CSV table of C-alpha atoms in Angstrom, one decimal:
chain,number,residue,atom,x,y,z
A,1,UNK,CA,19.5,25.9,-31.7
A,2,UNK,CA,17.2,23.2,-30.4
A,3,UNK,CA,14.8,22.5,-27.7
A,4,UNK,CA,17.3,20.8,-25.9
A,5,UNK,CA,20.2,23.1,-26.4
A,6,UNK,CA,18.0,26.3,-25.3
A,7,UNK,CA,16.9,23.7,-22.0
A,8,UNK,CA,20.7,23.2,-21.3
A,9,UNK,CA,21.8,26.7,-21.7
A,10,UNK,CA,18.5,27.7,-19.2
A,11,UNK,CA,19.9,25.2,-16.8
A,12,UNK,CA,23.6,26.6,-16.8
A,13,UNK,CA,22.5,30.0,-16.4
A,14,UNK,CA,20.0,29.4,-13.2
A,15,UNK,CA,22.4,26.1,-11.9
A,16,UNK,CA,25.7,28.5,-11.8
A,17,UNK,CA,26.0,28.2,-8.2
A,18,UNK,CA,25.4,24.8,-7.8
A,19,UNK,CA,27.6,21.6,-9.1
A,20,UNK,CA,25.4,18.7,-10.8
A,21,UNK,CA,25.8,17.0,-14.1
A,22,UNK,CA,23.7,17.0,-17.5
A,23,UNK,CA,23.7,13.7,-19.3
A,24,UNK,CA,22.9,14.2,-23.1
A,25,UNK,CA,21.0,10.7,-24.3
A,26,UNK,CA,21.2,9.3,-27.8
A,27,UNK,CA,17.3,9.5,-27.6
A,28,UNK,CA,17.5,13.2,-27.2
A,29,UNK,CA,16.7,13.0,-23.4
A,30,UNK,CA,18.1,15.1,-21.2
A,31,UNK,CA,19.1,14.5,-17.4
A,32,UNK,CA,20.1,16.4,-14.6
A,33,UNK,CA,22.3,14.7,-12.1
A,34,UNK,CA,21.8,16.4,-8.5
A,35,UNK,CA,23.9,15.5,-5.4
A,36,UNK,CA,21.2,14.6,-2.3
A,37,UNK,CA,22.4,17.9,-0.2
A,38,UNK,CA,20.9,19.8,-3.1
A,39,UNK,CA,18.0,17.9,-4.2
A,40,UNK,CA,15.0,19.8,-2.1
A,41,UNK,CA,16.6,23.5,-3.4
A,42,UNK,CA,17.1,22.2,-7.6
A,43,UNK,CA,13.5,21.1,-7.4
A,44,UNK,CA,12.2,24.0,-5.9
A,45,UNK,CA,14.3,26.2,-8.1
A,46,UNK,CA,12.8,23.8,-11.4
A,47,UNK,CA,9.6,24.8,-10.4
A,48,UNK,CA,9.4,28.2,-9.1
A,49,UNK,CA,12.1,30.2,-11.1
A,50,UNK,CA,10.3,31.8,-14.3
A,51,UNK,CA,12.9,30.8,-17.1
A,52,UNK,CA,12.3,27.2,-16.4
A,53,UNK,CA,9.0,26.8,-15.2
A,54,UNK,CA,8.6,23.1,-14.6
A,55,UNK,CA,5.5,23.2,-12.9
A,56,UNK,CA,5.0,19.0,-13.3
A,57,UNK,CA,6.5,16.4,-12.3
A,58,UNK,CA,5.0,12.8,-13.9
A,59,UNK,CA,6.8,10.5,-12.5
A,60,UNK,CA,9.2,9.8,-9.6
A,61,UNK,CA,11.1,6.3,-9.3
A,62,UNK,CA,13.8,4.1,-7.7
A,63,UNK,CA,16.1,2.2,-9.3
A,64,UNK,CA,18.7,-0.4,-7.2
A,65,UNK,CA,22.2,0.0,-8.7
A,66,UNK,CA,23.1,-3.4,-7.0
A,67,UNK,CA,24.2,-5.6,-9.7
A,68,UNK,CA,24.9,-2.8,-12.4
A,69,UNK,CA,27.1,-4.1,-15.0
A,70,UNK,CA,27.7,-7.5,-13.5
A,71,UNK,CA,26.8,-10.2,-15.5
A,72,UNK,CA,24.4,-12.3,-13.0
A,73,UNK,CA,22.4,-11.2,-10.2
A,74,UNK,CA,24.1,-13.5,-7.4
A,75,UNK,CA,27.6,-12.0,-8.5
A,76,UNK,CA,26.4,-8.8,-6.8
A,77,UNK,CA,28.6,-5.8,-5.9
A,78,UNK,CA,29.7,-6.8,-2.4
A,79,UNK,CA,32.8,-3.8,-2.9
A,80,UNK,CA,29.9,-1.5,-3.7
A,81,UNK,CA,30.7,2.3,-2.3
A,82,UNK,CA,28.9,3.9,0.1
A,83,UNK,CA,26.4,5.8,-1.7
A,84,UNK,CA,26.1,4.3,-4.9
A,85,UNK,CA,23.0,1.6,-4.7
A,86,UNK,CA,19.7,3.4,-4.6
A,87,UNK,CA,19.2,6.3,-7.0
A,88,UNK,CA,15.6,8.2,-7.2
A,89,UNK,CA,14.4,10.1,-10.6
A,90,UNK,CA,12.0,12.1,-11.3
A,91,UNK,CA,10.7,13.7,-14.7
A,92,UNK,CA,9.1,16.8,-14.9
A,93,UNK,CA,7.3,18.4,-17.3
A,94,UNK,CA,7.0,22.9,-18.5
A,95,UNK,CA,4.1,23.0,-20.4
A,96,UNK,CA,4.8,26.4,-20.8
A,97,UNK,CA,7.9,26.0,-22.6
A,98,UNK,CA,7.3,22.4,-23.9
A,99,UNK,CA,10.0,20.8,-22.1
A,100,UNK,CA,10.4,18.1,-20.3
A,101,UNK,CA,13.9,16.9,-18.1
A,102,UNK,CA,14.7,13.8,-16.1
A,103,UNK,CA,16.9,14.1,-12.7
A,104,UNK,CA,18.2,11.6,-10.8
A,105,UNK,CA,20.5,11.7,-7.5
A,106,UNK,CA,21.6,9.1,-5.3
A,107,UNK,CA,20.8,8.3,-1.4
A,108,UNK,CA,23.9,9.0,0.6
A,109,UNK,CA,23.8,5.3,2.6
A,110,UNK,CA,23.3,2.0,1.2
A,111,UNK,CA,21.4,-0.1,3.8
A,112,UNK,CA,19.4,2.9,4.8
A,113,UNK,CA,18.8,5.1,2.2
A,114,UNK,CA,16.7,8.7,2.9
A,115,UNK,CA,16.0,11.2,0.9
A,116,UNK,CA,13.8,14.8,1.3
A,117,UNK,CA,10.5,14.9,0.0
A,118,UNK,CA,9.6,16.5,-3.0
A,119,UNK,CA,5.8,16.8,-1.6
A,120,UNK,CA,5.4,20.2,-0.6
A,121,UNK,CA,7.1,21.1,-4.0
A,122,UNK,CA,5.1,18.8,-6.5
A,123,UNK,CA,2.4,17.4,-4.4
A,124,UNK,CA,1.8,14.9,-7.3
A,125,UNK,CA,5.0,12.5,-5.9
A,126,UNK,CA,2.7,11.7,-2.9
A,127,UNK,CA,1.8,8.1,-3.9
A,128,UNK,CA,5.3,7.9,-6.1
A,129,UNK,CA,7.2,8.3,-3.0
A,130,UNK,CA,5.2,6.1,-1.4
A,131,UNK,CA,5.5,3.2,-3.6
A,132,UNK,CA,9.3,3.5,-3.7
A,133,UNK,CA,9.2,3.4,-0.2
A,134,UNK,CA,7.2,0.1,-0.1
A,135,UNK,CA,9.0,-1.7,-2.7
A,136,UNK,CA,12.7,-0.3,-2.1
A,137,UNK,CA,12.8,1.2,0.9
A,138,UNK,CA,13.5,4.5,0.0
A,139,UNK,CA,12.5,7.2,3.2
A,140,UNK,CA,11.5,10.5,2.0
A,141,UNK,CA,12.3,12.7,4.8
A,142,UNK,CA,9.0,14.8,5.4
A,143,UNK,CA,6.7,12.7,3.7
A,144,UNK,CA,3.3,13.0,6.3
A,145,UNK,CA,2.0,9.8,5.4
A,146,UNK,CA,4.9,7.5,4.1
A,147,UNK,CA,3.2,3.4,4.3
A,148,UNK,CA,3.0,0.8,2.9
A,149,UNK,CA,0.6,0.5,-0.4
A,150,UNK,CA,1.2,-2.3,-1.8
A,151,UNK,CA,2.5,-5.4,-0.1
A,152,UNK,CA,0.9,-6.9,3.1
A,153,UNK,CA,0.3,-5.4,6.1
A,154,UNK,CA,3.2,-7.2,8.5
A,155,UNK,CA,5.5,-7.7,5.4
A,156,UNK,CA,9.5,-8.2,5.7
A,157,UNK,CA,11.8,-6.4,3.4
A,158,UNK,CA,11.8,-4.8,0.6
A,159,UNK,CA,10.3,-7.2,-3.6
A,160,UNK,CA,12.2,-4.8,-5.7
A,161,UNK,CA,15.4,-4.5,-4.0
A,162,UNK,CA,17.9,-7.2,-5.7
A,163,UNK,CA,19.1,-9.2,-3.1
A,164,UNK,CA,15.3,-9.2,-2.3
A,165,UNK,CA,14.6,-13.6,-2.6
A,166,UNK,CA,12.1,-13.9,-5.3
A,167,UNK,CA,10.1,-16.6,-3.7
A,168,UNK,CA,9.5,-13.9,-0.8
A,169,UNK,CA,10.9,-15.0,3.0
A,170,UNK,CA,8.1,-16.5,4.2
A,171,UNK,CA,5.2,-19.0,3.1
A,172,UNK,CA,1.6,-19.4,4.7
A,173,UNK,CA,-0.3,-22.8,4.1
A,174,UNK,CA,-3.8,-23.8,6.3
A,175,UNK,CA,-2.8,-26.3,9.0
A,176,UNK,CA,-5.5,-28.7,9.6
A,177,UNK,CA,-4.2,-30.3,13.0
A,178,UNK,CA,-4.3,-26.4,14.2
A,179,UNK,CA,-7.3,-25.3,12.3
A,180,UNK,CA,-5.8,-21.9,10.9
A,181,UNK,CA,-3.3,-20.4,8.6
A,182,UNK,CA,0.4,-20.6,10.2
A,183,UNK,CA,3.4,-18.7,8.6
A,184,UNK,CA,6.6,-20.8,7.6
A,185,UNK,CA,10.1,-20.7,6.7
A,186,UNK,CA,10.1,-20.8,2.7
A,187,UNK,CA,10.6,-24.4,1.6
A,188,UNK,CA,11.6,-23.4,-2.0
A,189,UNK,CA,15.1,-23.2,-3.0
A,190,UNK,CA,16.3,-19.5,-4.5
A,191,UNK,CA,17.1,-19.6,-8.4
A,192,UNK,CA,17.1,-17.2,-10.9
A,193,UNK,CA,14.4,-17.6,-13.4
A,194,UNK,CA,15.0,-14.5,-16.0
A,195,UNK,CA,18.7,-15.7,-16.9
A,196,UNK,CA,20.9,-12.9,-18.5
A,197,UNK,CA,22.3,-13.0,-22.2
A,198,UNK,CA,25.6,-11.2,-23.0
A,199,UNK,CA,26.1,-12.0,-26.3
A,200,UNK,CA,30.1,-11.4,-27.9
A,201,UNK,CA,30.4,-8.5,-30.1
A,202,UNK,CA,30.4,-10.1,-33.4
A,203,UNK,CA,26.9,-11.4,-32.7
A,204,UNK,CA,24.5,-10.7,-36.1
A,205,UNK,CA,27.5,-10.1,-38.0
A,206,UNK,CA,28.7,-12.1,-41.1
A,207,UNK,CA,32.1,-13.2,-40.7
């Protein structure tokens, strides 16, 4: 039996109670998909409980479901259900047992997605959670300090959300007549500049 196997079995046995999913990766990864009632109590139970020991988490991220599996970025997903856009993952790491596990859930609403903080369990998400909330606008319920870090102070919506306009809302330019920076309306029309390739299934194939 494997690293991973001995990890899933763990998880089963401590996880009895609760309902989630474990998604088993070509790449050997493993993740654990929570619902967003019982995110605060998996994570606390992935750190404290003694068979699993994850006493790290390295990383915690959004990711904006918007346009999944549509070919272009304006098609969108206006149909989209309610609950489905913004997912949040973390990965955490047992040095003690040399494993390491990915889980994600997903924020209940769309348009304003909140989550619990995992602060007070790994105090390493502090500037994690704060980032996702700048960039996606993600709200992590009992975050202390939850602010902007990265864009402007003052700034409108949200860069890495996907209807986000990637020229930004807004442009400044010094006005000479007024003698001082004014805010506009943005004069340049939206495209998208990273166009997507689906390539037909034969592609690289003799024939």
């Amino acid at each position: 039996m494997n690293q991973i196997e001995i990890l899933k079995d763990a998880l089963k046995k401590v996880f009895v109670n609760y309902d989630f999913n474990l998604l088993h990766s070509r790449t050997n990864e493993l993740t654990l998909e929570v619902s967003s009632d019982q995110w605060l109590d998996i994570c606390n139970i992935l750190k404290l409980d003694n068979s699993l020991c994850f006493e790290t988490c390295i990383d915690l991220c959004a990711v904006d479901y918007l346009s999944w599996g549509k070919s272009s970025i304006r098609e969108g997903n206006a149909n989209m259900p309610e609950g489905k856009r913004f997912a949040v993952v973390i990965h955490v790491l047992s040095i003690v047992n040399n494993w390491r596990l990915r889980v994600r859930t997903w924020a209940k609403k769309n348009d304003l997605p909140v989550l619990p903080s995992l602060i007070n369990c790994w105090p390493s998400v502090n500037w994690f959670e704060r980032e996702a909330f700048d960039l996606f606008g993600i709200v992590f319920d009992g975050h202390k300090d939850l602010r902007r870090i990265i864009t402007d102070y003052g700034f409108v919506g949200y860069p890495f959300r996907k209807d986000f306009p990637l020229s930004g809302n807004v442009e400044i330019h010094y006005d000479e007549d007024l003698k001082k920076v004014v805010y506009k309306e943005i004069s340049i029309d939206t495209r998208e500049i990273t166009p997507r390739v689906i390539r037909e299934n034969s592609y690289g194939l003799e024939l």
